[in-house]
PDB file of C-alpha atoms and ligand atoms in Angstrom:
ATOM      1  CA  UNK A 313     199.648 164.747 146.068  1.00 74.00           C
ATOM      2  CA  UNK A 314     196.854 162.363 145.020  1.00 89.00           C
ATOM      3  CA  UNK A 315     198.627 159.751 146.960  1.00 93.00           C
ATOM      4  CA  UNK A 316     198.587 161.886 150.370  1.00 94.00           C
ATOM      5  CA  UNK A 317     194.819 162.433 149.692  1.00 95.00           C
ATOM      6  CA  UNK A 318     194.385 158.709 149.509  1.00 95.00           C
ATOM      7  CA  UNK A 319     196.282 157.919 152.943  1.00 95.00           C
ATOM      8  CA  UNK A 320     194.514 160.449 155.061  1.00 96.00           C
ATOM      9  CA  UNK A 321     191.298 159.354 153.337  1.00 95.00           C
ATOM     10  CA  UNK A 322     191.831 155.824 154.674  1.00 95.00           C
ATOM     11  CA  UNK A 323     193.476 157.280 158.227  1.00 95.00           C
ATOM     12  CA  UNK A 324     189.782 159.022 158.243  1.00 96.00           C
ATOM     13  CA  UNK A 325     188.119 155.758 157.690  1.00 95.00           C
ATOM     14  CA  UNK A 326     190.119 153.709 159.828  1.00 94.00           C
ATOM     15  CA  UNK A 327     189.356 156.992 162.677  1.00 93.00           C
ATOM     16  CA  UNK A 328     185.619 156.669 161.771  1.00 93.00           C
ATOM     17  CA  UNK A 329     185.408 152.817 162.263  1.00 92.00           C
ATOM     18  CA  UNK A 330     187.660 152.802 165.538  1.00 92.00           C
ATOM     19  CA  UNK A 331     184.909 155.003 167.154  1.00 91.00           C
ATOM     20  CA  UNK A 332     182.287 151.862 167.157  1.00 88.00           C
ATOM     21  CA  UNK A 333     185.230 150.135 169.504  1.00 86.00           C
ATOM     22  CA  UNK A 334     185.101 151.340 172.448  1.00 83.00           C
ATOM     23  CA  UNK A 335     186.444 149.275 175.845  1.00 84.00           C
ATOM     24  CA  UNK A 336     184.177 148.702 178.403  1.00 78.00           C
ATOM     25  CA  UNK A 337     184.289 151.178 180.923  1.00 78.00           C
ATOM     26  CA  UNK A 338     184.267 149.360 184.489  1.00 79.00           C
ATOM     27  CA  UNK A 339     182.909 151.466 187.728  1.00 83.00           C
ATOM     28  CA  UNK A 340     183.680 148.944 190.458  1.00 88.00           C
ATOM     29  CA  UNK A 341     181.315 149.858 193.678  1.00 88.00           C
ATOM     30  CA  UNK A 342     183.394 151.025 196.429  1.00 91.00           C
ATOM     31  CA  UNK A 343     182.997 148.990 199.859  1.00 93.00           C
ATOM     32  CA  UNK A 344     184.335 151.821 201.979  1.00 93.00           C
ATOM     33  CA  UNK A 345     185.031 149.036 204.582  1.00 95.00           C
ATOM     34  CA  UNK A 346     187.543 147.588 202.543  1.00 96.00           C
ATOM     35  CA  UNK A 347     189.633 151.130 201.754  1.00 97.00           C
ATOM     36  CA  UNK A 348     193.115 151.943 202.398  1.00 97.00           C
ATOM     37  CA  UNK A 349     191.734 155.166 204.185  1.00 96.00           C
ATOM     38  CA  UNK A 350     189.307 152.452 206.610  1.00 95.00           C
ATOM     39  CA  UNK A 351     191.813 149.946 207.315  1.00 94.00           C
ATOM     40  CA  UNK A 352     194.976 151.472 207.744  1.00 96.00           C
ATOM     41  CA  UNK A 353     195.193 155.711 209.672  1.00 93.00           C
ATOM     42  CA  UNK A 354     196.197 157.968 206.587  1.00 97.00           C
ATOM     43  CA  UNK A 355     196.996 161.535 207.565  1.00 97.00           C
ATOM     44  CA  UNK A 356     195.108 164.028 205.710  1.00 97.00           C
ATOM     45  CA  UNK A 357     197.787 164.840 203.993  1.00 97.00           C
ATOM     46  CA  UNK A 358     198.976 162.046 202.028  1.00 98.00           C
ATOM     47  CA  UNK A 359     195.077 161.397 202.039  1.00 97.00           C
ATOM     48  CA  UNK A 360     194.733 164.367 199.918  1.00 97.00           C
ATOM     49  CA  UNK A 361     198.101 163.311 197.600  1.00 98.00           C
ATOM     50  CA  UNK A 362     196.740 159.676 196.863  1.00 98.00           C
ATOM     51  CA  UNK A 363     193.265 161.342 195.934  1.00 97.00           C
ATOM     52  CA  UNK A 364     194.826 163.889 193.902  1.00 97.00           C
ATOM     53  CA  UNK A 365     197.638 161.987 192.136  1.00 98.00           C
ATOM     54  CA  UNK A 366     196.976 158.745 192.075  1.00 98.00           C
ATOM     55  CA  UNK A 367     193.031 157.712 192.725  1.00 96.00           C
ATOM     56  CA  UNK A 368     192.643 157.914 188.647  1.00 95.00           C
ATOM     57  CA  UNK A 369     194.543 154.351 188.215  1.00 96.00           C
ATOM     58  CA  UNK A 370     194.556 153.161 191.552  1.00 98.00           C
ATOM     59  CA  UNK A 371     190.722 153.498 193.001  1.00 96.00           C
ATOM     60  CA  UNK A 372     187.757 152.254 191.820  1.00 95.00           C
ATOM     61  CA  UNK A 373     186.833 156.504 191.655  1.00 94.00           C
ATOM     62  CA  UNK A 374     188.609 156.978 187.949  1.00 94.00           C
ATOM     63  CA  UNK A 375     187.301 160.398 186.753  1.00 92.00           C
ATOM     64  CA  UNK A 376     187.491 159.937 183.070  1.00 90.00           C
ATOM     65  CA  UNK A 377     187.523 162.660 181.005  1.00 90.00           C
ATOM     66  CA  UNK A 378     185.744 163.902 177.936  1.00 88.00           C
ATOM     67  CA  UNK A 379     188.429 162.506 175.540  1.00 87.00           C
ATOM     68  CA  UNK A 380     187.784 158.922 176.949  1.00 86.00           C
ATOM     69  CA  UNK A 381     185.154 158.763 174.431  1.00 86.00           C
ATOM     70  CA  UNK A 382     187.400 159.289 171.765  1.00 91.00           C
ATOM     71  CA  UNK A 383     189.415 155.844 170.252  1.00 89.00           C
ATOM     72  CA  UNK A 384     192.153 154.776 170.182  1.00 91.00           C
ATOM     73  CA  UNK A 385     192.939 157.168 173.135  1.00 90.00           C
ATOM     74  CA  UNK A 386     190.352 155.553 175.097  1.00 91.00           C
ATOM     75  CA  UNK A 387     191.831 152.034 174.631  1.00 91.00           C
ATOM     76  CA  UNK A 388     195.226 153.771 175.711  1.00 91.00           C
ATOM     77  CA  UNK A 389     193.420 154.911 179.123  1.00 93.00           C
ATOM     78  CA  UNK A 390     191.304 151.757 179.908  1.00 93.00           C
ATOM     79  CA  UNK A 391     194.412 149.858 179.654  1.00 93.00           C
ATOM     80  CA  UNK A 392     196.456 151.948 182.098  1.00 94.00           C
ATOM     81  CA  UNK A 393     193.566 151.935 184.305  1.00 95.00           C
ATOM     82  CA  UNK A 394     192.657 148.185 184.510  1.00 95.00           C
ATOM     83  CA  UNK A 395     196.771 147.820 185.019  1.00 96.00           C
ATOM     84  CA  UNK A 396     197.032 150.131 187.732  1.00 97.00           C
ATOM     85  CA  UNK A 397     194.397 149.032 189.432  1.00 96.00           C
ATOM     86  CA  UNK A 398     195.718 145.050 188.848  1.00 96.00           C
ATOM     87  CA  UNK A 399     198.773 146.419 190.599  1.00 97.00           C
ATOM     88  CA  UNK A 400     197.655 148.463 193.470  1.00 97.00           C
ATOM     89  CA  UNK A 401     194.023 149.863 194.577  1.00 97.00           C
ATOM     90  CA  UNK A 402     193.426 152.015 197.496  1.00 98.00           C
ATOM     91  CA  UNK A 403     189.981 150.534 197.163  1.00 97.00           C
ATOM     92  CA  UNK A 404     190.315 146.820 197.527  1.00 97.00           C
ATOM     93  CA  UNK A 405     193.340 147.277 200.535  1.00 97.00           C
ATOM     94  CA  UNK A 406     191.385 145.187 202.600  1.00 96.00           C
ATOM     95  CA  UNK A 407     192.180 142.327 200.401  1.00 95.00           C
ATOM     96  CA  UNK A 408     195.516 142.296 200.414  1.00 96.00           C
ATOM     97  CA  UNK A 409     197.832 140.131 202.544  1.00 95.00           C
ATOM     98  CA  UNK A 410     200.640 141.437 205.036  1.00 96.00           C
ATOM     99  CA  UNK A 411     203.135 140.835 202.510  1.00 96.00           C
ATOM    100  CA  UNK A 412     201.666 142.551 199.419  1.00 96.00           C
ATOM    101  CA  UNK A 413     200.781 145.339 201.612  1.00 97.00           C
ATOM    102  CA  UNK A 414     204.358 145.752 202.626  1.00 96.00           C
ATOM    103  CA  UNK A 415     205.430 145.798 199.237  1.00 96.00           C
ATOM    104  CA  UNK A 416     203.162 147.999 197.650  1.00 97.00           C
ATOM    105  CA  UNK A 417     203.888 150.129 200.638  1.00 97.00           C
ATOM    106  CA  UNK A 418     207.714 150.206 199.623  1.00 97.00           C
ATOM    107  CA  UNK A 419     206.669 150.142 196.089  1.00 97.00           C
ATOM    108  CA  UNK A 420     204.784 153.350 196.703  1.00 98.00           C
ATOM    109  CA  UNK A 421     207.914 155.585 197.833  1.00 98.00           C
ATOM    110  CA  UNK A 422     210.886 153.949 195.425  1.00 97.00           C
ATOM    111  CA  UNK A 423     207.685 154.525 192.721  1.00 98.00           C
ATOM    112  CA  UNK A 424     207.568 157.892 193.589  1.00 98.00           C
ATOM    113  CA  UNK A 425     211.110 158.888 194.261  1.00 97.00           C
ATOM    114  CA  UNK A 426     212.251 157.453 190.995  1.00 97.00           C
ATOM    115  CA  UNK A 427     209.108 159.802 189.297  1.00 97.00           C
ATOM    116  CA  UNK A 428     207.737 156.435 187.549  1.00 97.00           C
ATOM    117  CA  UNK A 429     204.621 157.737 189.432  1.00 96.00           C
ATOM    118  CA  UNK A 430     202.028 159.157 188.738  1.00 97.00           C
ATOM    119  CA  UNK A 431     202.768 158.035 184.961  1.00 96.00           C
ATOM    120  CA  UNK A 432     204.536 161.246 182.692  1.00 95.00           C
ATOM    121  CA  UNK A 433     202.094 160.589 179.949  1.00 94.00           C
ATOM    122  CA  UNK A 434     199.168 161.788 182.407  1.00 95.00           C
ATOM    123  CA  UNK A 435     200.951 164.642 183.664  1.00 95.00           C
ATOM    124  CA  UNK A 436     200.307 167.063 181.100  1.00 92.00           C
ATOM    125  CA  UNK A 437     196.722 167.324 180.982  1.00 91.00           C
ATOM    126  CA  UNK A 438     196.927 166.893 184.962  1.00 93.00           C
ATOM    127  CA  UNK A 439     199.190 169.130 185.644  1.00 94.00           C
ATOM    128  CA  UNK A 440     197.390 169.463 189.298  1.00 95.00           C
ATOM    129  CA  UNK A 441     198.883 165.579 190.131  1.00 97.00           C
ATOM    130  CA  UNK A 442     202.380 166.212 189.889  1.00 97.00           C
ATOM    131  CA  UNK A 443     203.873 165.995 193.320  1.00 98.00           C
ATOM    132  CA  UNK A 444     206.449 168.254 194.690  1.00 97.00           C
ATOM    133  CA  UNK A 445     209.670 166.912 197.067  1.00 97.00           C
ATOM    134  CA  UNK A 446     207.553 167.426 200.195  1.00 98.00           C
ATOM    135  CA  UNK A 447     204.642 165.476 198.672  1.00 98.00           C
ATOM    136  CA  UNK A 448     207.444 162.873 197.911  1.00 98.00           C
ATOM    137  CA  UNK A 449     208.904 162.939 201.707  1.00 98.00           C
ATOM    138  CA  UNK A 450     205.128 162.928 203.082  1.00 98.00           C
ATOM    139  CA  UNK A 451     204.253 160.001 201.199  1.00 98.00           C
ATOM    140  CA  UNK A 452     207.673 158.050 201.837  1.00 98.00           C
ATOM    141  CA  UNK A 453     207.770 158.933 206.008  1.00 98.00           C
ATOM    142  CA  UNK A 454     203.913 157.778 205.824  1.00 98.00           C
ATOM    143  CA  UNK A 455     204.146 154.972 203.675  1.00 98.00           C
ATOM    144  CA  UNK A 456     207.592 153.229 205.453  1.00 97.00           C
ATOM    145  CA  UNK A 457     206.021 153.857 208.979  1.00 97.00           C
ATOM    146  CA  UNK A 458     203.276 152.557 207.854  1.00 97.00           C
ATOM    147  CA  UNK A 459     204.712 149.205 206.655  1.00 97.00           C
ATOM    148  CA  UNK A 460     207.180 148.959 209.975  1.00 96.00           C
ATOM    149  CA  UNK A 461     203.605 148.498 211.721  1.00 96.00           C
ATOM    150  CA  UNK A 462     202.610 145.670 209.597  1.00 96.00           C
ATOM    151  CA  UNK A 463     205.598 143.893 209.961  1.00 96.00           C
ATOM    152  CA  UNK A 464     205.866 144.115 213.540  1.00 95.00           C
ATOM    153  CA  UNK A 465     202.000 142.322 213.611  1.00 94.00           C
ATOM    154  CA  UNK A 466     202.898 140.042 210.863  1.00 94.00           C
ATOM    155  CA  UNK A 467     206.261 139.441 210.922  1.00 90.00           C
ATOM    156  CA  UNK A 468     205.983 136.994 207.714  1.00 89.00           C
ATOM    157  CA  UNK A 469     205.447 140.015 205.691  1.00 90.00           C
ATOM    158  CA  UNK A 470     208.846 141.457 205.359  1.00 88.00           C
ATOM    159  CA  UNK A 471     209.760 137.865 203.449  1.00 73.00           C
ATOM    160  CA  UNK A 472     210.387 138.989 199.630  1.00 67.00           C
ATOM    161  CA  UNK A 473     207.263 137.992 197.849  1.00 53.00           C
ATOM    162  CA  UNK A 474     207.038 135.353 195.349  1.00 58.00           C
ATOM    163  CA  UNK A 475     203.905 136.623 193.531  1.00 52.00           C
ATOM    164  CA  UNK A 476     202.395 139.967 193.356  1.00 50.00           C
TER     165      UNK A 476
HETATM  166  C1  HEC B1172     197.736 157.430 184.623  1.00 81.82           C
HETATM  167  C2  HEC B1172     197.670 156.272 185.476  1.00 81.82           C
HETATM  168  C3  HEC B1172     198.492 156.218 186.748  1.00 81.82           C
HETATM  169  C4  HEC B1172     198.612 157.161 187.748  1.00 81.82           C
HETATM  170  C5  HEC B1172     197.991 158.530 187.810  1.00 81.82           C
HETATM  171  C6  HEC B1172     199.429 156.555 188.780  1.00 81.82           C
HETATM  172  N1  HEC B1172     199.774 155.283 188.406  1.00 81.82           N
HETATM  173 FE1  HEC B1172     200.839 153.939 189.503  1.00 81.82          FE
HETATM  174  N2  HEC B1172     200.680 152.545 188.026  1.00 81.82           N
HETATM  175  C7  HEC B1172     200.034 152.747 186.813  1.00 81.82           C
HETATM  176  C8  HEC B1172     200.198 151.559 185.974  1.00 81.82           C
HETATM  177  C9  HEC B1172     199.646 151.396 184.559  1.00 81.82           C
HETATM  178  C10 HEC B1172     200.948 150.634 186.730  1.00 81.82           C
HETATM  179  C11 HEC B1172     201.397 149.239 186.299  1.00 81.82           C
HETATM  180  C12 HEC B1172     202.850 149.183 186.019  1.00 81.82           C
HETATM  181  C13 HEC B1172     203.261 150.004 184.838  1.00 81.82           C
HETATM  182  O1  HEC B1172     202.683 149.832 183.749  1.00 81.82           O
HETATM  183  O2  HEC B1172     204.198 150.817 184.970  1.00 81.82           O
HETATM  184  C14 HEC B1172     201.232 151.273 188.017  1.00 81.82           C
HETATM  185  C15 HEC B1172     201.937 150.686 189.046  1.00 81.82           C
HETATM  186  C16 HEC B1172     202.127 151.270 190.299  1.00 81.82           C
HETATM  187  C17 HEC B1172     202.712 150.591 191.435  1.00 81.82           C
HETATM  188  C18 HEC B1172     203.106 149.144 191.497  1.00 81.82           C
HETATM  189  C19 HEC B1172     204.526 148.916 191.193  1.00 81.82           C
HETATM  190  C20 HEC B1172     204.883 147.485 191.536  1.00 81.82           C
HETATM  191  O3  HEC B1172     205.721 146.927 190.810  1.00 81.82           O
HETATM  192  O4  HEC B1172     204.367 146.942 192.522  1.00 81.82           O
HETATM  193  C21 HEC B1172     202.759 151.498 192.456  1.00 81.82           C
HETATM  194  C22 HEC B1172     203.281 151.254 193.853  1.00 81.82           C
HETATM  195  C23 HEC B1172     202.204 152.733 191.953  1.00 81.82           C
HETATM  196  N3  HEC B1172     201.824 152.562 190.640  1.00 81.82           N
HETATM  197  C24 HEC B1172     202.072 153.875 192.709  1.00 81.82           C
HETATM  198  C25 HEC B1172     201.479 155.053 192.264  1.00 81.82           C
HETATM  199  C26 HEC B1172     201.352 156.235 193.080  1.00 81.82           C
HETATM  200  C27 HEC B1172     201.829 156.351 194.529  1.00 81.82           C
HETATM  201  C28 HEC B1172     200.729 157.165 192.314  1.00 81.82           C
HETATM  202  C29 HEC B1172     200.407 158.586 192.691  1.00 81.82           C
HETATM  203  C30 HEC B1172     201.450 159.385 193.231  1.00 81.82           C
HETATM  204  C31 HEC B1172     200.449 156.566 191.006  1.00 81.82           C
HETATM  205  N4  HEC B1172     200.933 155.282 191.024  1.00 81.82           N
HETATM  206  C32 HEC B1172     199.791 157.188 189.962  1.00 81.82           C
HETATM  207  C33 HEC B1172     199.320 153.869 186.445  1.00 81.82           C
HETATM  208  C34 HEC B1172     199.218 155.047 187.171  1.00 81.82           C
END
């Protein structure tokens, strides 16, 4: 047993010295002009899904929680949330050319319809995000309407992309 003692000794240490690493925690400033919710009409609705499920990794309006301050789960979190906001955030739509809006826009429904989204591992201590099959069919009839519209003004955009 002396052995075991040892490990969880140094798993204490190693515990105790990741706590003086902690990532950066970034709070972008939101420029309502440049929001999704500005730019583009978003019915209440799906306004209310994206806030609920999604806003976490894809806004610059993360709530993080208590055990963010805890490491290595906090590395864990920063990392999904600088990803999912490299990938897609309501916040910074503005941005965004025709194209990548179209695809993020058909991203957004085969995302959700496959239930890659929101993420499993932040479903159980959100249980409130997890979407339902009319949250699904809201989002998709919203979200392909949505990108018909930008096509027909910039007909360029429904070209496959070649970057992200
Ligand atoms: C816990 C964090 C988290 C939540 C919540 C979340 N996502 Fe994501 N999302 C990510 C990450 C991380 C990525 C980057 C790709 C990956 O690692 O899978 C991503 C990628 C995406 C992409 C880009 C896929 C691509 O290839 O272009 C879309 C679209 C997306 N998410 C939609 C959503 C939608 C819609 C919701 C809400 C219903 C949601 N996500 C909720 C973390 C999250």
């Amino acid at each position: 047993m002396k052995w075991l003692t040892r490990v969880l000794l140094v798993l204490l240490v190693l515990f105790i010295v990741a706590q003086f690493f902690r990532p950066s925690i970034v709070v972008p400033r939101v420029d309502e002009t440049k929001t999704l919710y500005h730019v583009e009409s978003v019915p209440p609705e799906v306004r209310t899904i994206l806030h609920r499920s999604c806003d976490d990794c894809h806004s610059n309006r993360t709530v993080w929680p208590w055990y963010n301050r805890i490491s290595p789960v906090s590395w864990w979190l920063a990392d999904h949330v600088k990803k999912g906001r490299k990938e897609l955030n309501f916040d910074e739509w503005a941005d965004f050319k025709p194209r990548r809006k179209a695809r993020k826009l058909e991203e957004i429904c085969d995302q959700v319809k496959e239930r890659k989204m929101p993420l499993k591992s932040y479903l159980p201590l959100h249980a409130h995000a997890k979407l339902t099959d009319a949250d699904r069919g809201a989002l998709c009839q919203w979200s392909s309407a949505l990108r018909t519209r930008i096509i027909a003004e910039h007909p360029e955009a429904a070209r496959p992309a070649q970057s992200k």
